[in-house]
């Protein structure tokens, strides 16, 4: 583990009075408290002291802040970007965390506690960012040069833009809060599009951040360019996005890992594919497991025979996701894919053999745990014995964020796999390439789009395949399935935009399943209703609670938490307006 990650420190000696919204010290629910005081700027008289305040702005990235652990507020966005998109079922049992079942069935209300967790986190983080800017504006810091001030401002505006972007993706019409807003309840109306503000923050960051940072996790110029491009893509502004993505690619700073799996190996944290990662760690600064990758810890299989591995069994991949990894005789995706063999309803002590004939993309068995296939080096997945309730969520477990058993001593807390030190890729270079492919499809060169997609597919083809044997999942044993994947050999010149869009988008799903992006991609592509209702029609034959579920246009964005609307009253009227349909 790289020991130079940004360590979250909250030294009380720096705090002279209670800090606005509990900036550095604990509150059980930061947004339910009125401020007890304000930052005492007199203690922030050195650059080093100011940096402690900057570091606090990173703390919320893993979903843990001020003693509040948000099971659905981490950067992976698994309970939104995948659960709401047909990539995973809630998992566990139907009665466990019912608010998540509401999300999956698109009937969550404005009182859904999981959605409010995300609101608390992003706006609490935004307040921390603004406090840094206020301190710099209002305090004489003796060793802070003008160049330092510009650099720190760029770093903070990057983070502020990131948190606002998260809010924008979730709720669309949201308030933009900058350092000039001193209202403790932040009663700012959500009556305008905040993308121009997000763009301005990212643009300032791109123009003023360095090309490289001494500490991994702090954003760079190219990370800001990538995020600004993403903001443009969410508005289908392909021209400006393309310019930025071309610059990121031309910088030469990033490469694809040789192996797809390397992106989910803590030994490869901050590697060549990482554009911006959430830095996590275990057993540091007295934090125990609270600085670990908490967002996914509910998602480990319910494995009574493997106590070091076992978790709550949430986030079970769908039948539909597994089906999508099938390939044709040329190793290319099957857009209208059939059903794939599974062990639904079969006891673990009953005979079952996985399909060794049907061609599948090798990424399938790095993403999904399925019966009879090595579950990393934990042994063969036994099937139903690792599933809390197959009827509720099917026969699969997630595998993407599970560290190797052989890594427990170095990369886990107390040899507990779910509390691990695997960084989360908020943006990795594969995304930059597929975003660039999107732009080429829309306004550029179809052959360049094919080249970018093929780079992703060739990596999957040429890298590790899951194998049986004593050294599973790596080594020289027999491959665990009929892995067959290849690049697009035929020219895309002359293909329709719709045909190319389907291929680029399909590659997004295969490459980034369980990384929290798919739902938001469906919305930004304006295809969510048709896609998700077709998914429901396919999946409900396996999962009964999807019967009667319908996705409508109003479900593209989540309900603004009712308590936040109630708290926004000013002059007898709420400043926050609820989203349509809630």
Coordinates of C-alpha atoms in Angstrom, one line a residue:
X1 CA 0.0 0.0 0.0
X2 CA 1.3 3.4 -0.9
X3 CA 1.8 5.2 2.4
X4 CA 1.8 8.7 0.9
X5 CA -2.0 8.8 0.3
X6 CA -3.8 11.8 1.8
X7 CA -4.4 10.9 5.4
X8 CA -7.5 12.4 7.0
X9 CA -6.5 14.1 10.2
X10 CA -8.7 16.0 12.6
X11 CA -6.4 17.4 15.2
X12 CA -8.6 19.1 17.9
X13 CA -5.8 21.5 18.8
X14 CA -6.4 23.3 15.6
X15 CA -10.0 24.1 16.6
X16 CA -10.5 27.0 18.9
X17 CA -14.3 27.1 18.7
X18 CA -17.0 24.8 17.5
X19 CA -16.7 24.8 13.7
X20 CA -19.5 25.6 11.3
X21 CA -21.4 22.5 10.5
X22 CA -18.9 20.4 12.4
X23 CA -16.3 20.8 9.7
X24 CA -13.6 18.7 11.3
X25 CA -15.1 17.1 14.4
X26 CA -18.0 14.7 14.9
X27 CA -21.8 15.4 14.8
X28 CA -24.3 12.6 14.5
X29 CA -26.0 14.4 11.6
X30 CA -24.3 17.5 10.5
X31 CA -27.3 19.0 8.6
X32 CA -29.6 18.6 11.6
X33 CA -27.5 20.9 13.7
X34 CA -27.4 24.7 13.7
X35 CA -23.8 26.1 13.8
X36 CA -22.5 26.5 17.3
X37 CA -19.9 29.0 16.2
X38 CA -17.7 29.8 13.2
X39 CA -14.2 29.0 12.2
X40 CA -11.8 30.8 14.3
X41 CA -9.5 32.0 11.5
X42 CA -6.8 33.0 14.0
X43 CA -5.7 29.4 14.4
X44 CA -5.1 29.0 10.6
X45 CA -2.1 31.2 10.4
X46 CA 0.2 28.8 8.5
X47 CA 0.0 27.0 5.3
X48 CA 0.4 23.7 7.1
X49 CA -2.6 24.4 9.3
X50 CA -4.7 25.5 6.3
X51 CA -3.8 22.2 4.6
X52 CA -5.5 20.3 7.5
X53 CA -8.7 22.1 6.5
X54 CA -8.1 21.2 2.8
X55 CA -7.6 17.5 3.7
X56 CA -11.0 17.5 5.5
X57 CA -12.6 18.2 2.1
X58 CA -11.5 14.8 0.9
X59 CA -12.8 12.9 3.9
X60 CA -16.4 12.6 2.6
X61 CA -15.3 10.9 -0.6
X62 CA -15.7 7.4 0.8
X63 CA -19.2 8.1 2.3
X64 CA -18.1 8.5 5.9
X65 CA -18.3 11.9 7.6
X66 CA -18.6 13.1 11.1
X67 CA -19.4 9.7 12.5
X68 CA -22.2 9.2 9.9
X69 CA -21.6 6.2 7.8
X70 CA -23.6 6.4 4.6
X71 CA -24.1 2.9 3.2
X72 CA -25.3 4.4 0.0
X73 CA -23.2 7.6 -0.2
X74 CA -19.8 6.4 -1.3
X75 CA -18.2 7.3 -4.6
X76 CA -19.1 3.9 -6.2
X77 CA -22.8 4.9 -6.2
X78 CA -23.7 1.2 -6.5
X79 CA -27.2 1.6 -5.1
X80 CA -28.0 4.2 -7.8
X81 CA -25.8 3.8 -10.8
X82 CA -26.2 0.0 -10.9
X83 CA -29.2 -0.9 -8.7
X84 CA -31.4 1.5 -10.6
X85 CA -30.0 0.5 -14.0
X86 CA -30.5 -3.3 -14.1
X87 CA -27.0 -4.3 -13.3
X88 CA -27.6 -5.5 -9.7
X89 CA -30.5 -6.4 -7.5
X90 CA -30.6 -5.1 -3.9
X91 CA -29.7 -8.5 -2.6
X92 CA -29.7 -9.8 1.0
X93 CA -33.4 -10.4 1.7
X94 CA -36.4 -8.3 0.6
X95 CA -37.0 -7.0 4.1
X96 CA -33.4 -5.9 4.7
X97 CA -33.0 -2.1 4.1
X98 CA -36.3 -1.8 2.3
X99 CA -35.4 1.8 1.2
X100 CA -33.1 0.2 -1.4
X101 CA -35.9 -2.0 -2.7
X102 CA -37.8 1.2 -3.3
X103 CA -34.9 2.4 -5.4
X104 CA -34.8 -0.7 -7.4
X105 CA -38.6 -0.7 -8.0
X106 CA -38.6 3.1 -8.8
X107 CA -41.1 3.9 -6.0
X108 CA -38.7 5.7 -3.6
X109 CA -40.3 8.7 -1.9
X110 CA -39.0 12.0 -0.7
X111 CA -38.5 10.4 2.8
X112 CA -36.1 7.7 1.6
X113 CA -33.3 7.7 4.1
X114 CA -30.7 6.3 1.7
X115 CA -31.3 9.2 -0.8
X116 CA -31.0 11.7 2.0
X117 CA -27.6 10.2 3.0
X118 CA -26.3 11.3 -0.3
X119 CA -27.7 14.8 0.1
X120 CA -26.1 15.1 3.5
X121 CA -22.8 14.0 2.3
X122 CA -22.4 16.1 -0.8
X123 CA -23.7 19.4 0.7
X124 CA -21.7 18.8 3.9
X125 CA -18.6 18.3 1.7
X126 CA -19.4 21.5 -0.2
X127 CA -19.6 23.4 3.0
X128 CA -16.1 22.2 3.9
X129 CA -14.8 23.3 0.6
X130 CA -16.3 26.8 1.0
X131 CA -14.8 27.1 4.5
X132 CA -11.3 26.7 3.0
X133 CA -12.0 29.5 0.6
X134 CA -13.4 31.7 3.3
X135 CA -10.4 31.2 5.5
X136 CA -8.0 32.1 2.7
X137 CA -10.0 35.2 1.9
X138 CA -10.4 36.4 5.5
X139 CA -7.1 35.4 7.2
X140 CA -3.5 36.6 6.9
X141 CA -1.6 33.3 6.5
X142 CA 2.1 34.3 6.8
X143 CA 3.7 31.6 4.6
X144 CA 1.0 31.4 1.9
X145 CA 2.2 32.8 -1.4
X146 CA -0.1 34.1 -4.1
X147 CA 0.9 31.0 -6.1
X148 CA -0.1 28.8 -3.2
X149 CA -3.4 30.5 -2.9
X150 CA -4.2 30.0 -6.5
X151 CA -3.2 26.3 -6.4
X152 CA -5.3 25.7 -3.2
X153 CA -8.2 27.5 -4.7
X154 CA -8.0 25.3 -7.8
X155 CA -7.9 22.2 -5.7
X156 CA -10.9 23.2 -3.6
X157 CA -12.9 24.4 -6.6
X158 CA -12.3 21.0 -8.2
X159 CA -13.6 19.2 -5.2
X160 CA -16.6 21.6 -4.9
X161 CA -17.4 21.0 -8.6
X162 CA -17.2 17.2 -8.1
X163 CA -19.6 17.3 -5.1
X164 CA -22.0 19.6 -7.0
X165 CA -21.8 17.3 -10.0
X166 CA -22.9 14.4 -7.8
X167 CA -25.9 16.4 -6.7
X168 CA -26.7 17.4 -10.3
X169 CA -26.6 13.8 -11.4
X170 CA -29.0 12.8 -8.6
X171 CA -31.5 15.6 -8.4
X172 CA -31.0 17.7 -11.5
X173 CA -32.3 21.0 -10.2
X174 CA -30.2 21.6 -7.1
X175 CA -28.8 24.7 -5.4
X176 CA -25.2 25.8 -6.1
X177 CA -23.5 26.9 -2.9
X178 CA -20.3 28.9 -3.0
X179 CA -18.2 30.6 -0.3
X180 CA -20.4 33.8 -0.4
X181 CA -23.4 31.9 1.0
X182 CA -23.4 32.4 4.8
X183 CA -27.0 31.3 5.5
X184 CA -26.6 28.4 8.0
X185 CA -29.5 26.6 6.5
X186 CA -28.2 27.2 2.9
X187 CA -31.6 28.4 1.8
X188 CA -30.6 28.9 -1.8
X189 CA -33.3 28.2 -4.4
X190 CA -32.9 25.3 -6.9
X191 CA -34.5 27.3 -9.7
X192 CA -31.7 27.3 -12.3
X193 CA -29.3 24.9 -14.0
X194 CA -26.0 24.8 -12.1
X195 CA -23.9 23.2 -14.9
X196 CA -22.4 26.6 -15.8
X197 CA -21.2 26.9 -12.2
X198 CA -19.8 23.4 -12.2
X199 CA -18.0 24.1 -15.5
X200 CA -16.6 27.3 -14.1
X201 CA -15.1 25.5 -11.1
X202 CA -13.6 22.7 -13.2
X203 CA -12.3 25.1 -15.8
X204 CA -10.5 27.1 -13.1
X205 CA -9.1 23.9 -11.7
X206 CA -7.9 22.8 -15.2
X207 CA -6.2 26.1 -15.8
X208 CA -4.4 26.3 -12.4
X209 CA -3.8 22.7 -11.1
X210 CA -0.3 21.2 -11.8
X211 CA 0.3 18.4 -14.2
X212 CA 1.4 16.2 -11.3
X213 CA 0.8 16.1 -7.6
X214 CA 3.3 15.0 -4.9
X215 CA 0.5 13.1 -3.1
X216 CA -1.8 10.7 -4.9
X217 CA -5.4 11.6 -4.6
X218 CA -5.0 15.3 -5.1
X219 CA -6.4 16.3 -8.5
X220 CA -4.3 17.3 -11.5
X221 CA -4.8 19.4 -14.5
X222 CA -5.8 16.4 -16.6
X223 CA -8.2 15.1 -14.0
X224 CA -10.0 18.5 -14.1
X225 CA -10.0 18.4 -17.9
X226 CA -11.6 14.9 -17.8
X227 CA -14.3 16.0 -15.3
X228 CA -15.0 19.1 -17.4
X229 CA -15.4 16.9 -20.4
X230 CA -17.8 14.7 -18.5
X231 CA -19.9 17.7 -17.6
X232 CA -20.1 18.6 -21.3
X233 CA -21.0 15.0 -22.2
X234 CA -23.9 15.2 -19.7
X235 CA -25.2 18.1 -21.8
X236 CA -24.4 16.4 -25.1
X237 CA -21.9 19.1 -25.9
X238 CA -19.6 16.8 -27.8
X239 CA -17.5 19.5 -29.4
X240 CA -16.1 20.9 -26.2
X241 CA -15.9 17.5 -24.6
X242 CA -13.8 16.2 -27.5
X243 CA -11.3 19.0 -27.3
X244 CA -10.7 18.2 -23.6
X245 CA -10.6 14.4 -24.0
X246 CA -8.2 14.8 -26.9
X247 CA -5.9 16.8 -24.6
X248 CA -6.1 14.2 -21.9
X249 CA -5.2 11.4 -24.3
X250 CA -2.4 13.5 -25.9
X251 CA -0.9 14.2 -22.5
X252 CA 0.5 10.7 -22.5
X253 CA 0.1 10.5 -18.7
X254 CA -2.2 7.5 -18.7
X255 CA -2.3 4.0 -20.1
X256 CA -4.6 1.0 -19.8
X257 CA -3.4 -1.6 -17.4
X258 CA -2.3 -4.8 -19.0
X259 CA -5.0 -6.6 -17.2
X260 CA -8.6 -5.6 -16.5
X261 CA -8.3 -7.0 -13.0
X262 CA -5.5 -4.7 -12.1
X263 CA -8.0 -1.8 -11.7
X264 CA -9.4 -3.7 -8.7
X265 CA -6.2 -4.8 -7.1
X266 CA -5.1 -2.7 -4.1
X267 CA -1.5 -3.5 -4.9
X268 CA -2.1 -1.4 -8.0
X269 CA -3.6 1.7 -6.3
X270 CA -2.7 4.9 -8.1
X271 CA -1.5 3.1 -11.2
X272 CA -1.2 4.1 -14.8
X273 CA -4.9 3.9 -15.5
X274 CA -6.0 6.1 -12.6
X275 CA -7.1 9.6 -13.6
X276 CA -8.6 10.3 -10.1
X277 CA -9.1 7.8 -7.3
X278 CA -10.7 7.9 -3.9
X279 CA -7.8 7.3 -1.5
X280 CA -8.5 4.7 1.2
X281 CA -6.5 2.9 3.8
X282 CA -6.8 0.6 6.8
X283 CA -5.1 0.8 10.2
X284 CA -3.8 4.3 9.9
X285 CA -4.1 7.5 12.0
X286 CA -6.2 5.6 14.5
X287 CA -9.0 5.2 12.0
X288 CA -9.3 1.4 12.1
X289 CA -11.6 0.6 9.2
X290 CA -13.4 3.9 8.8
X291 CA -11.0 5.1 6.1
X292 CA -11.4 1.8 4.2
X293 CA -13.6 1.4 1.1
X294 CA -16.7 1.4 3.2
X295 CA -19.1 2.0 0.3
X296 CA -19.0 -1.6 -0.9
X297 CA -18.8 -3.5 2.4
X298 CA -22.4 -4.6 2.4
X299 CA -21.8 -6.2 -1.0
X300 CA -19.6 -9.2 0.0
X301 CA -21.2 -12.6 -0.3
X302 CA -23.0 -14.1 2.7
X303 CA -20.5 -16.9 3.1
X304 CA -20.8 -18.6 6.5
X305 CA -18.0 -21.0 5.7
X306 CA -15.6 -18.1 5.0
X307 CA -15.9 -15.6 7.9
X308 CA -13.0 -13.5 6.7
X309 CA -14.9 -13.0 3.4
X310 CA -18.5 -13.0 4.5
X311 CA -20.7 -9.9 4.3
X312 CA -24.4 -8.9 4.1
X313 CA -24.9 -10.2 0.5
X314 CA -26.2 -7.0 -1.1
X315 CA -25.6 -5.9 -4.7
X316 CA -26.2 -9.2 -6.5
X317 CA -25.6 -9.0 -10.2
X318 CA -28.7 -9.5 -12.3
X319 CA -29.4 -12.3 -14.8
X320 CA -29.5 -9.6 -17.4
X321 CA -26.0 -8.4 -16.7
X322 CA -24.5 -11.9 -16.8
X323 CA -26.4 -12.6 -20.1
X324 CA -24.9 -9.4 -21.6
X325 CA -21.3 -10.8 -21.4
X326 CA -22.0 -13.5 -24.0
X327 CA -20.2 -13.1 -27.3
X328 CA -20.7 -14.4 -30.8
X329 CA -18.4 -16.7 -32.9
X330 CA -16.2 -13.7 -33.6
X331 CA -15.8 -12.7 -30.0
X332 CA -18.0 -9.6 -30.4
X333 CA -20.9 -8.6 -28.1
X334 CA -24.4 -9.9 -28.8
X335 CA -26.6 -6.9 -28.5
X336 CA -29.9 -8.9 -28.3
X337 CA -28.4 -11.6 -26.0
X338 CA -30.2 -14.8 -25.0
X339 CA -30.3 -16.3 -21.5
X340 CA -27.2 -17.9 -20.1
X341 CA -27.0 -21.1 -17.9
X342 CA -27.4 -20.4 -14.2
X343 CA -27.9 -22.4 -11.0
X344 CA -31.1 -20.7 -9.8
X345 CA -32.9 -22.9 -7.3
X346 CA -30.2 -25.6 -7.2
X347 CA -28.8 -26.4 -3.8
X348 CA -25.0 -26.3 -3.3
X349 CA -25.0 -30.0 -2.4
X350 CA -26.7 -30.8 -5.7
X351 CA -24.7 -31.5 -8.9
X352 CA -24.1 -28.5 -11.2
X353 CA -21.5 -27.7 -13.8
X354 CA -21.0 -24.2 -15.2
X355 CA -21.4 -23.7 -19.0
X356 CA -18.0 -24.4 -20.7
X357 CA -19.4 -24.1 -24.2
X358 CA -21.1 -20.7 -24.7
X359 CA -18.5 -18.0 -25.6
X360 CA -18.3 -15.3 -22.9
X361 CA -16.4 -12.1 -22.4
X362 CA -13.6 -12.8 -19.9
X363 CA -14.5 -9.7 -17.9
X364 CA -17.6 -11.6 -16.7
X365 CA -15.7 -13.6 -14.2
X366 CA -13.8 -10.6 -12.8
X367 CA -17.1 -8.8 -12.2
X368 CA -19.5 -11.6 -11.1
X369 CA -19.1 -14.5 -8.7
X370 CA -21.0 -17.5 -10.1
X371 CA -21.1 -21.1 -9.1
X372 CA -18.3 -23.4 -10.1
X373 CA -15.9 -20.6 -11.0
X374 CA -12.9 -19.6 -8.8
X375 CA -13.9 -16.7 -6.6
X376 CA -10.4 -15.2 -6.7
X377 CA -8.3 -17.4 -4.4
X378 CA -11.1 -18.0 -2.0
X379 CA -12.0 -21.3 -3.7
X380 CA -14.8 -22.2 -6.1
X381 CA -18.0 -20.3 -5.7
X382 CA -20.4 -22.8 -4.1
X383 CA -23.6 -21.2 -5.4
X384 CA -26.7 -21.0 -3.1
X385 CA -24.7 -21.4 0.1
X386 CA -23.3 -17.9 -0.4
X387 CA -26.6 -16.3 -1.3
X388 CA -29.0 -15.2 1.5
X389 CA -32.1 -15.5 -0.6
X390 CA -31.9 -16.6 -4.3
X391 CA -35.6 -16.0 -4.8
X392 CA -35.1 -12.3 -3.9
X393 CA -32.1 -11.6 -6.0
X394 CA -30.8 -14.5 -8.0
X395 CA -27.7 -16.7 -7.8
X396 CA -24.8 -14.3 -8.3
X397 CA -22.5 -12.3 -6.1
X398 CA -20.4 -9.2 -6.9
X399 CA -16.7 -9.9 -7.2
X400 CA -15.2 -6.7 -8.5
X401 CA -14.3 -5.2 -5.1
X402 CA -13.2 -8.4 -3.3
X403 CA -9.5 -8.5 -2.5
X404 CA -7.6 -11.8 -2.7
X405 CA -7.5 -13.9 0.4
X406 CA -3.7 -13.8 0.1
X407 CA -3.9 -10.0 0.5
X408 CA -5.8 -9.9 3.8
X409 CA -2.7 -9.3 6.0
X410 CA -1.5 -6.3 4.0
X411 CA -4.7 -4.7 2.6
X412 CA -7.5 -5.4 5.1
X413 CA -8.5 -4.4 8.6
X414 CA -8.3 -7.3 11.1
X415 CA -8.2 -9.8 8.2
X416 CA -11.7 -8.8 7.2
X417 CA -12.0 -8.6 3.4
X418 CA -14.8 -6.1 3.2
X419 CA -12.8 -3.5 5.1
X420 CA -10.0 -3.2 2.6
X421 CA -7.6 -0.7 1.1
X422 CA -8.7 -0.9 -2.5
X423 CA -8.9 2.6 -3.9
X424 CA -12.0 3.4 -6.0
X425 CA -11.6 4.7 -9.5
X426 CA -13.8 7.8 -9.8
X427 CA -12.4 8.2 -13.3
X428 CA -10.1 5.8 -15.0
X429 CA -8.5 6.1 -18.4
X430 CA -10.8 3.5 -20.0
X431 CA -13.6 6.0 -19.4
X432 CA -11.7 8.7 -21.1
X433 CA -11.3 6.5 -24.2
X434 CA -14.9 5.5 -24.4
X435 CA -16.0 9.1 -23.9
X436 CA -13.7 10.0 -26.7
X437 CA -15.3 7.2 -28.8
X438 CA -18.7 8.8 -28.1
X439 CA -17.5 12.1 -29.4
X440 CA -16.0 10.6 -32.5
X441 CA -19.3 8.8 -33.3
X442 CA -21.2 12.0 -32.9
X443 CA -19.0 14.6 -34.6
X444 CA -15.7 13.0 -35.6
X445 CA -14.1 9.9 -37.2
X446 CA -15.9 6.6 -36.9
X447 CA -12.7 4.7 -37.4
X448 CA -11.1 6.6 -34.5
X449 CA -14.2 5.6 -32.4
X450 CA -13.5 1.9 -33.4
X451 CA -9.9 2.3 -32.4
X452 CA -10.8 3.5 -28.9
X453 CA -13.3 0.8 -28.3
X454 CA -10.9 -1.8 -29.6
X455 CA -8.3 -0.6 -27.1
X456 CA -10.6 -1.6 -24.3
X457 CA -11.6 -4.9 -25.9
X458 CA -8.0 -5.9 -26.8
X459 CA -6.9 -5.4 -23.2
X460 CA -9.7 -7.7 -22.1
X461 CA -8.6 -10.2 -24.8
X462 CA -4.9 -10.2 -24.0
X463 CA -5.0 -9.9 -20.2
X464 CA -5.5 -12.5 -17.5
X465 CA -8.4 -15.0 -17.8
X466 CA -9.8 -16.6 -14.6
X467 CA -8.4 -20.2 -14.4
X468 CA -8.8 -23.3 -12.3
X469 CA -6.0 -24.8 -10.3
X470 CA -4.0 -24.3 -7.1
X471 CA -2.9 -20.9 -8.3
X472 CA -6.4 -19.8 -9.3
X473 CA -7.6 -17.4 -10.5
X474 CA -4.2 -16.7 -12.2
X475 CA -1.5 -19.0 -13.4
X476 CA -1.5 -21.8 -16.0
X477 CA -4.5 -23.8 -15.1
X478 CA -7.5 -24.5 -17.4
X479 CA -9.5 -21.4 -18.2
X480 CA -12.8 -21.3 -16.2
X481 CA -15.1 -20.8 -19.2
X482 CA -15.1 -20.5 -22.9
X483 CA -13.6 -17.0 -23.0
X484 CA -13.8 -15.5 -26.4
X485 CA -13.4 -11.8 -27.1
X486 CA -11.9 -9.9 -30.0
X487 CA -11.7 -6.4 -31.5
X488 CA -14.0 -5.0 -34.2
X489 CA -12.2 -6.0 -37.4
X490 CA -14.7 -4.5 -39.8
X491 CA -14.5 -0.8 -40.6
X492 CA -17.0 1.5 -38.9
X493 CA -16.9 3.9 -41.8
X494 CA -20.4 4.0 -43.3
X495 CA -22.1 2.5 -40.3
X496 CA -25.1 4.4 -39.0
X497 CA -24.7 6.6 -35.9
X498 CA -27.3 4.5 -34.1
X499 CA -25.3 1.3 -34.8
X500 CA -22.1 2.8 -33.5
X501 CA -23.8 4.3 -30.5
X502 CA -25.1 0.9 -29.5
X503 CA -21.6 -0.6 -29.6
X504 CA -19.9 2.2 -27.7
X505 CA -22.7 2.2 -25.1
X506 CA -22.6 -1.5 -24.8
X507 CA -18.9 -1.4 -24.1
X508 CA -19.6 1.1 -21.3
X509 CA -21.8 -1.4 -19.6
X510 CA -19.4 -4.4 -20.0
X511 CA -16.3 -2.4 -18.9
X512 CA -17.8 -0.4 -16.0
X513 CA -20.5 -2.7 -14.5
X514 CA -20.8 -2.3 -10.7
X515 CA -18.8 1.0 -10.8
X516 CA -21.9 3.2 -10.4
X517 CA -22.2 4.8 -13.8
X518 CA -24.7 3.0 -15.9
X519 CA -28.0 4.6 -14.7
X520 CA -26.6 8.1 -15.1
X521 CA -25.3 7.2 -18.5
X522 CA -28.8 5.9 -19.6
X523 CA -30.3 9.2 -18.4
X524 CA -27.7 11.4 -20.2
X525 CA -28.2 9.5 -23.4
X526 CA -31.9 10.0 -23.1
X527 CA -32.7 6.3 -23.4
X528 CA -33.5 5.4 -19.8
X529 CA -37.3 4.8 -20.2
X530 CA -37.1 2.4 -23.2
X531 CA -34.0 0.6 -21.9
X532 CA -35.1 0.0 -18.4
X533 CA -38.6 -1.0 -19.2
X534 CA -37.2 -3.6 -21.7
X535 CA -34.9 -4.8 -18.9
X536 CA -37.7 -5.2 -16.5
X537 CA -39.7 -7.2 -19.0
X538 CA -36.7 -9.6 -19.3
X539 CA -35.7 -9.8 -15.7
X540 CA -39.1 -10.2 -14.0
X541 CA -39.5 -13.8 -15.2
X542 CA -36.7 -14.5 -12.6
X543 CA -37.4 -11.9 -9.9
X544 CA -41.0 -11.7 -8.9
X545 CA -41.0 -8.3 -7.1
X546 CA -40.2 -6.6 -10.5
X547 CA -43.7 -7.5 -11.6
X548 CA -45.7 -4.2 -12.0
X549 CA -42.5 -2.1 -11.9
X550 CA -42.4 0.7 -14.5
X551 CA -39.8 3.3 -15.1
X552 CA -41.1 6.7 -16.2
X553 CA -39.4 10.0 -17.1
X554 CA -39.9 11.3 -13.6
X555 CA -37.7 8.5 -12.3
X556 CA -34.6 10.0 -14.1
X557 CA -33.9 12.0 -11.0
X558 CA -34.5 11.2 -7.3
X559 CA -36.7 13.0 -4.9
X560 CA -35.2 15.9 -3.1
X561 CA -35.4 14.9 0.6
X562 CA -38.5 16.2 2.2
X563 CA -36.7 17.3 5.3
X564 CA -34.4 19.5 3.3
X565 CA -37.4 21.2 1.7
X566 CA -38.9 21.7 5.1
X567 CA -35.6 23.2 6.4
X568 CA -35.4 25.6 3.4
X569 CA -38.3 27.8 4.4
X570 CA -37.6 31.5 4.2
X571 CA -40.2 34.2 4.7
X572 CA -42.8 31.5 5.0
X573 CA -42.0 29.7 1.8
X574 CA -39.6 26.9 0.9
X575 CA -36.7 27.9 -1.3
X576 CA -36.3 24.3 -2.6
X577 CA -38.8 22.9 -5.1
X578 CA -39.5 19.2 -5.4
X579 CA -38.8 17.3 -8.6
X580 CA -41.7 16.3 -10.7
X581 CA -43.6 13.2 -9.8
X582 CA -42.8 13.2 -6.0

